[in-house]
Coordinates of C-alpha atoms in Angstrom, one line a residue:
M232 CA 129.7 98.6 72.0
D233 CA 129.0 99.8 75.6
I234 CA 131.4 98.6 78.2
A235 CA 130.1 98.3 81.7
M236 CA 132.3 100.1 84.2
P237 CA 133.2 98.1 87.3
Q238 CA 131.3 99.1 90.4
A239 CA 133.2 101.4 92.7
L240 CA 134.9 99.7 95.6
P241 CA 133.5 100.6 99.1
W242 CA 136.8 102.2 100.1
R243 CA 136.6 104.5 97.0
R244 CA 133.1 105.6 98.0
A245 CA 134.1 106.2 101.6
P246 CA 135.3 109.9 101.1
R247 CA 132.1 110.8 99.4
V248 CA 130.0 109.2 102.1
I249 CA 132.0 110.9 104.8
V250 CA 131.7 114.3 103.2
R251 CA 128.1 113.9 102.3
G252 CA 127.3 113.5 106.0
L253 CA 127.8 117.2 106.4
W254 CA 124.6 118.2 104.5
D255 CA 122.7 115.0 105.0
G256 CA 119.3 115.8 106.5
R257 CA 119.6 112.9 109.0
T258 CA 122.6 114.5 110.5
W259 CA 120.8 117.7 111.3
L260 CA 117.7 115.9 112.6
A261 CA 120.0 113.9 114.9
L262 CA 121.7 117.1 116.1
V263 CA 118.3 118.7 116.9
H264 CA 117.3 115.5 118.5
L265 CA 120.3 115.5 120.8
V266 CA 119.9 119.2 121.7
A267 CA 116.2 118.7 122.5
G268 CA 117.0 115.6 124.5
S269 CA 119.7 117.4 126.4
V270 CA 117.2 120.1 127.5
I271 CA 114.4 117.6 128.3
G272 CA 116.6 115.1 129.9
T273 CA 118.4 117.6 132.1
L274 CA 115.1 119.3 133.3
G275 CA 113.4 116.0 133.9
G276 CA 116.4 114.6 135.8
I277 CA 116.5 117.7 138.0
V278 CA 112.7 117.5 138.8
I279 CA 113.0 113.7 139.6
G280 CA 116.1 114.4 141.7
V281 CA 114.3 117.1 143.7
L282 CA 111.2 114.9 144.2
F283 CA 113.4 112.0 145.3
A284 CA 115.3 114.2 147.8
M285 CA 112.0 115.5 149.2
G286 CA 110.8 112.0 149.7
A287 CA 114.0 110.8 151.3
A288 CA 114.0 113.8 153.6
G289 CA 110.6 113.1 154.9
F290 CA 110.9 109.3 155.1
V291 CA 109.9 109.2 158.8
T292 CA 106.4 110.6 158.0
L293 CA 105.5 108.0 155.3
V294 CA 103.1 110.5 153.8
L295 CA 105.7 112.7 152.1
P296 CA 107.5 109.7 150.5
A297 CA 104.2 108.5 149.2
I298 CA 103.4 111.9 147.7
A299 CA 106.9 112.1 146.3
L300 CA 106.6 108.7 144.7
A301 CA 103.2 109.6 143.1
A302 CA 104.7 112.8 141.8
I303 CA 107.8 111.0 140.4
L304 CA 105.5 108.5 138.6
L305 CA 103.4 111.3 137.2
V306 CA 106.5 113.2 136.0
S307 CA 107.9 110.0 134.5
A308 CA 104.7 109.3 132.6
A309 CA 104.7 112.9 131.2
L310 CA 108.3 112.6 130.3
T311 CA 107.6 109.3 128.5
I312 CA 105.1 111.0 126.3
V313 CA 107.5 113.9 125.5
Q314 CA 110.5 111.6 124.9
R315 CA 108.5 109.3 122.6
A316 CA 107.3 112.3 120.6
R317 CA 110.9 113.6 120.3
H318 CA 112.1 110.2 118.9
T319 CA 109.2 110.0 116.5
A320 CA 109.6 113.6 115.3
Y321 CA 113.4 113.6 114.7
L322 CA 114.2 109.9 114.2
G323 CA 110.9 108.5 112.8
M324 CA 110.6 105.9 115.5
E325 CA 107.3 104.1 115.8
W326 CA 106.0 102.8 119.1
P327 CA 103.9 99.6 119.5
E328 CA 100.5 100.0 120.9
D329 CA 100.4 99.8 124.6
Q330 CA 97.9 97.0 125.4
S331 CA 98.0 97.5 129.2
A332 CA 94.8 98.1 131.1
P333 CA 93.9 101.8 131.6
V334 CA 94.9 103.4 134.8
T335 CA 92.2 104.5 137.2
F336 CA 92.5 106.2 140.6
T337 CA 91.8 103.0 142.6
P338 CA 94.2 101.4 145.0
R339 CA 94.4 98.2 142.9
S340 CA 95.1 100.1 139.7
L341 CA 97.7 102.4 141.3
L342 CA 99.4 99.4 142.9
G343 CA 99.5 97.8 139.5
V344 CA 101.3 100.8 138.1
V345 CA 103.9 100.7 140.9
R346 CA 104.4 97.0 140.4
A347 CA 104.5 97.1 136.6
A348 CA 107.9 96.5 135.0
K349 CA 107.3 99.0 132.2
T350 CA 106.9 101.8 134.9
W351 CA 110.4 101.2 136.1
R352 CA 111.9 100.7 132.7
Q353 CA 110.6 104.1 131.6
F354 CA 111.8 105.7 134.9
A355 CA 115.2 104.1 134.3
Y356 CA 115.3 105.8 130.8
H357 CA 114.6 109.2 132.3
V358 CA 117.3 108.7 134.9
I359 CA 119.8 107.8 132.1
A360 CA 118.5 110.6 129.9
G361 CA 119.2 113.1 132.7
V362 CA 122.9 112.2 132.5
Y363 CA 123.4 110.9 129.0
G364 CA 121.2 113.4 127.3
F365 CA 123.1 116.3 128.8
F366 CA 126.6 115.0 127.8
A367 CA 125.5 113.7 124.4
G368 CA 124.1 117.1 123.5
L369 CA 127.2 118.8 124.9
I370 CA 129.6 116.6 122.9
A371 CA 127.7 117.0 119.7
L372 CA 127.5 120.8 120.0
T373 CA 131.2 121.0 121.0
A374 CA 132.2 119.0 117.9
W375 CA 130.2 121.4 115.6
T376 CA 131.4 124.6 117.2
I377 CA 135.1 123.8 117.9
A378 CA 135.7 122.3 114.5
P379 CA 135.1 125.6 112.6
A380 CA 137.2 127.5 115.1
M381 CA 140.1 125.1 114.6
I382 CA 139.8 125.4 110.8
A383 CA 139.9 129.2 111.1
S384 CA 143.1 129.0 113.2
P385 CA 145.5 130.0 110.3
I386 CA 143.4 133.0 109.5
L387 CA 143.5 134.1 113.2
G388 CA 147.2 133.5 113.3
I389 CA 148.2 135.7 110.4
R390 CA 148.6 138.7 112.7
S391 CA 150.9 136.9 115.2
G392 CA 152.6 134.9 112.5
L393 CA 151.7 131.5 111.2
G394 CA 153.3 128.5 112.8
L395 CA 153.1 124.7 112.7
R396 CA 150.5 124.7 115.4
H397 CA 148.1 126.6 113.2
F398 CA 148.3 124.0 110.5
V399 CA 147.9 121.2 113.0
L400 CA 144.8 122.9 114.4
F401 CA 143.5 123.4 110.8
L402 CA 144.0 119.7 110.0
G403 CA 142.5 118.6 113.3
G404 CA 139.5 120.9 112.7
V405 CA 138.9 119.4 109.2
V406 CA 139.0 115.9 110.7
L407 CA 136.7 116.9 113.6
L408 CA 134.3 118.6 111.2
L409 CA 134.2 115.5 109.0
A410 CA 133.7 113.3 112.1
A411 CA 131.0 115.6 113.6
P412 CA 128.1 114.2 111.6
W413 CA 129.0 110.6 112.5
I414 CA 129.6 111.5 116.2
T415 CA 126.2 113.1 116.2
R416 CA 124.4 110.3 114.5
G417 CA 126.2 107.7 116.6
L418 CA 125.1 109.4 119.9
S419 CA 121.6 109.7 118.5
E420 CA 121.4 106.0 117.6
L421 CA 122.7 105.1 121.1
D422 CA 119.9 107.3 122.6
A423 CA 117.4 105.5 120.3
L424 CA 118.7 102.2 121.5
F425 CA 118.1 103.1 125.1
A426 CA 114.6 104.3 124.1
R427 CA 113.7 101.1 122.2
Q428 CA 114.6 99.0 125.2
L429 CA 113.1 101.1 128.0
L430 CA 110.4 103.5 126.7
V431 CA 108.2 100.8 125.2
G432 CA 105.0 100.1 127.1
T433 CA 104.8 96.5 126.1
T434 CA 107.9 94.4 125.3
R435 CA 108.2 92.3 122.2
A436 CA 107.8 89.2 124.2
Q437 CA 104.7 90.5 125.9
Q438 CA 103.3 91.6 122.6
L439 CA 103.8 88.0 121.2
E440 CA 102.2 86.6 124.4
L441 CA 99.2 88.8 124.0
R442 CA 99.0 87.9 120.3
V443 CA 99.1 84.2 121.1
T444 CA 96.4 84.7 123.7
D445 CA 94.2 86.6 121.3
L446 CA 94.7 84.0 118.6
T447 CA 93.9 81.2 121.0
E448 CA 90.7 82.9 122.1
S449 CA 89.8 83.6 118.5
R450 CA 90.3 80.0 117.6
H451 CA 88.2 78.8 120.5
S452 CA 85.5 81.2 119.5
T453 CA 85.6 79.9 115.9
V454 CA 85.4 76.3 117.1
D455 CA 82.5 77.1 119.3
A456 CA 80.7 79.0 116.5
A457 CA 81.3 76.1 114.1
D458 CA 80.0 73.6 116.7
A459 CA 76.9 75.8 117.3
E460 CA 76.3 76.0 113.6
R461 CA 76.5 72.2 113.3
R462 CA 74.0 71.9 116.1
R463 CA 71.6 74.4 114.4
I464 CA 71.8 72.5 111.1
E465 CA 71.3 69.2 112.9
R466 CA 68.2 70.5 114.6
N467 CA 66.8 72.0 111.4
L468 CA 67.3 68.8 109.4
H469 CA 65.9 66.7 112.3
D470 CA 62.8 68.8 112.8
G471 CA 62.2 69.6 109.2
A472 CA 63.5 67.4 106.3
Q473 CA 63.9 64.3 108.4
Q474 CA 60.3 64.4 109.7
R475 CA 58.9 65.0 106.2
L476 CA 60.9 62.1 104.8
T477 CA 59.7 59.9 107.6
S478 CA 56.1 60.9 106.8
L479 CA 56.7 60.3 103.1
A480 CA 58.2 56.9 103.7
M481 CA 55.2 55.9 105.9
N482 CA 52.7 57.1 103.3
L483 CA 54.4 55.2 100.6
G484 CA 54.5 52.1 102.8
I485 CA 50.8 52.4 103.5
A486 CA 50.0 52.9 99.8
R487 CA 52.2 50.0 98.9
A488 CA 50.4 47.8 101.4
T489 CA 46.8 48.9 100.6
L490 CA 46.8 49.5 96.9
T491 CA 47.0 45.9 95.8
D492 CA 45.0 46.3 92.6
L493 CA 47.4 48.5 90.8
P494 CA 49.1 47.3 87.6
E495 CA 52.5 45.6 88.0
E496 CA 54.4 48.6 86.6
A497 CA 52.7 50.9 89.1
K498 CA 53.3 48.5 92.0
R499 CA 57.0 48.2 91.0
A500 CA 57.3 52.0 90.8
L501 CA 55.6 52.5 94.1
A502 CA 57.9 49.8 95.7
E503 CA 61.0 51.5 94.3
A504 CA 59.8 54.9 95.6
H505 CA 59.2 53.4 99.0
E506 CA 62.6 51.8 99.2
E507 CA 64.3 54.9 97.9
S508 CA 62.6 57.1 100.4
K509 CA 63.8 54.7 103.2
Q510 CA 67.3 54.8 101.9
V511 CA 67.3 58.6 101.6
L512 CA 65.9 58.8 105.2
T513 CA 68.8 56.5 106.4
D514 CA 71.4 58.6 104.6
L515 CA 69.9 61.8 106.1
R516 CA 70.0 60.3 109.6
D517 CA 73.6 59.4 109.0
L518 CA 74.3 62.9 107.9
V519 CA 72.5 64.5 110.8
R520 CA 74.3 62.1 113.2
G521 CA 77.6 63.1 111.6
L522 CA 76.9 66.8 112.0
H523 CA 76.2 66.7 115.7
P524 CA 74.5 63.7 117.3
A525 CA 71.7 64.6 119.6
V526 CA 72.7 61.8 122.0
L527 CA 76.0 63.5 122.5
E528 CA 74.3 66.7 123.5
D529 CA 71.7 65.0 125.8
R530 CA 73.6 62.1 127.4
G531 CA 77.3 62.7 126.9
L532 CA 80.3 61.0 125.3
D533 CA 79.8 57.6 126.8
A534 CA 76.3 57.1 125.3
A535 CA 77.3 58.7 122.0
L536 CA 80.3 56.4 121.6
S537 CA 78.2 53.4 122.6
A538 CA 75.8 54.2 119.7
V539 CA 78.8 54.5 117.3
A540 CA 80.2 51.1 118.4
A541 CA 76.8 49.5 118.0
R542 CA 76.5 50.8 114.4
S543 CA 80.0 49.7 113.4
P544 CA 80.0 46.8 110.9
I545 CA 82.9 45.2 112.8
P546 CA 82.8 44.3 116.5
V547 CA 84.1 47.1 118.7
R548 CA 85.1 46.8 122.4
L549 CA 84.4 50.1 124.1
K550 CA 85.7 51.3 127.4
V551 CA 84.9 54.7 128.7
D552 CA 86.2 55.9 132.1
M553 CA 85.0 59.4 132.8
D554 CA 83.7 60.7 136.2
R555 CA 82.3 63.9 134.7
R556 CA 81.4 65.6 131.4
V557 CA 83.9 67.9 129.8
A558 CA 83.5 70.9 127.6
R559 CA 81.2 70.7 124.6
D560 CA 84.0 71.3 122.0
V561 CA 86.2 68.7 123.6
E562 CA 83.3 66.2 123.6
A563 CA 82.6 66.9 120.0
V564 CA 86.2 66.5 118.9
A565 CA 86.5 63.2 120.9
Y566 CA 83.3 61.9 119.3
F567 CA 84.3 62.7 115.8
V568 CA 87.8 61.3 116.2
V569 CA 86.5 58.0 117.4
S570 CA 83.7 57.9 114.9
E571 CA 85.9 58.8 111.9
A572 CA 88.6 56.3 113.1
L573 CA 86.1 53.5 113.2
T574 CA 84.7 54.4 109.8
N575 CA 88.2 54.3 108.3
T576 CA 88.8 51.0 110.0
A577 CA 85.7 49.5 108.6
R578 CA 86.3 50.8 105.0
H579 CA 90.0 50.6 104.5
A580 CA 91.8 48.6 107.2
G581 CA 90.3 45.1 106.5
A582 CA 90.1 44.7 110.3
E583 CA 88.0 42.1 112.1
H584 CA 88.0 43.7 115.5
A585 CA 88.6 47.2 117.0
A586 CA 88.9 48.6 120.5
V587 CA 88.2 52.0 121.8
E588 CA 89.5 53.4 125.2
V589 CA 88.5 56.8 126.5
T590 CA 89.9 57.9 129.8
L591 CA 89.6 61.1 131.7
T592 CA 92.7 61.7 133.9
G593 CA 92.8 65.0 135.7
D594 CA 92.3 67.6 133.0
V595 CA 93.3 65.5 130.1
L596 CA 90.9 63.3 128.0
R597 CA 92.9 60.4 126.4
L598 CA 91.5 58.5 123.4
K599 CA 92.9 55.3 121.9
V600 CA 91.5 53.4 118.9
I601 CA 93.1 50.1 117.9
D602 CA 92.3 47.8 115.1
D603 CA 93.8 44.5 113.9
G604 CA 93.8 45.5 110.2
R605 CA 96.5 45.5 107.6
G606 CA 98.2 48.8 108.8
G607 CA 100.1 51.1 106.6
A608 CA 97.9 54.1 107.3
D609 CA 99.6 57.5 106.7
A610 CA 98.1 60.7 108.1
E611 CA 99.9 62.8 105.4
N612 CA 98.4 60.9 102.5
G613 CA 95.0 60.4 103.9
T614 CA 92.7 63.4 104.1
G615 CA 90.5 61.7 106.7
L616 CA 93.4 61.1 109.1
K617 CA 94.7 64.6 108.4
G618 CA 91.3 65.9 109.3
L619 CA 91.4 64.0 112.6
S620 CA 94.8 65.6 113.4
D621 CA 93.4 69.1 112.6
R622 CA 90.4 68.5 114.8
V623 CA 92.6 67.5 117.7
R624 CA 94.9 70.5 117.2
S625 CA 91.9 72.8 117.2
V626 CA 91.5 72.3 120.9
D627 CA 95.3 72.3 121.6
G628 CA 95.4 68.5 121.7
T629 CA 98.0 66.1 120.5
F630 CA 97.5 63.4 117.8
K631 CA 99.6 60.3 117.3
L632 CA 99.2 57.6 114.6
T633 CA 101.1 54.3 114.7
S634 CA 100.4 52.0 111.8
P635 CA 103.2 49.6 110.7
L636 CA 102.6 47.4 107.7
G637 CA 100.7 44.3 108.8
G638 CA 99.1 46.2 111.7
P639 CA 97.9 46.9 114.2
T640 CA 96.9 50.5 113.7
T641 CA 96.7 52.7 116.8
I642 CA 95.3 56.2 117.0
E643 CA 96.0 58.1 120.2
A644 CA 94.9 61.6 121.1
E645 CA 95.1 63.7 124.2
L646 CA 92.7 66.6 124.6
P647 CA 93.2 69.2 127.4
C648 CA 89.9 69.9 129.1
A649 CA 90.8 72.2 132.0
S650 CA 87.9 74.6 132.8

């Protein structure tokens, strides 16, 4: 029978992990990273320092400081490309796509570069790299070169006689050699931390803000496209199928009125066909009206809601207070919210009266639909009410349902309509 061996404790694995760092590829990549950073950072720091000194020396002319500033920003941009490439090559860092507008040689574009926070974040990294890069590379190289020399101390001391200090140096060299990989990788990680915070073109918060903006624009485009598609279908049905059904119903009505000498079965079939065609025409008109009512497009929300209130099987008191028309998508959402709410009231609420209030205050269109029905409506359990909530949220609006048992039920919505 196989007996599972207990997993080694972390402290037992520590010696192997420490020693393994000596030949780990990440250690040597980190060392090359620091050495390259020492050279690049030192040279970049010297160039920036010289340009800054030149600009400061000629501050009274205003021209020389402007030239020096332009040169510093140009050098900073070049160093940013080089430093990013260094971090990618040796540490495998990935950089988010910079979604800033492209730079052109116009006063406005150049002023935007000077005022941009990312410009000075990247410049700050190069200033830090000019100091930190030099000392980080020096410390790492010192650890790797001094440690072998200390280990070789007893060998070198054979001629002059071995002493305690040779063994102390030997032990210190062993400790320093084992610590060198972790010193190197630690310094490299600190450099990477600076780079992640300063070398990025667009911060994480800015990326999220841009993403939210893109999603908002995409959603608005989708809503507009869906509304346009509804209008297209409404026009096609109105100008095509609805006109043909109207003609068919008229012809059946004429035939029903004029062909009086038909057998009773034929008369009955003709009458049923006539009534069925009128019912289909009524259903089609309701469907067309539900897709996108023409009156909403032509005369606005007030007239469209008046037509909805007039068709309601229960009495509806309507009040619309708007001094102007709002965006098409907002009008469409407001119309469908009121229309669907009144339909639900007539079918499910057992109400005798309903009231609709529509008010435009500033850049917010407020809707309120109240009925005196039995209450108990739940947006989570009713797909119709859930659909209303989704419609309202599609234009960044807010939806609120209040429906205690016994009533009344109140539906409130606020739709932003700023231009």
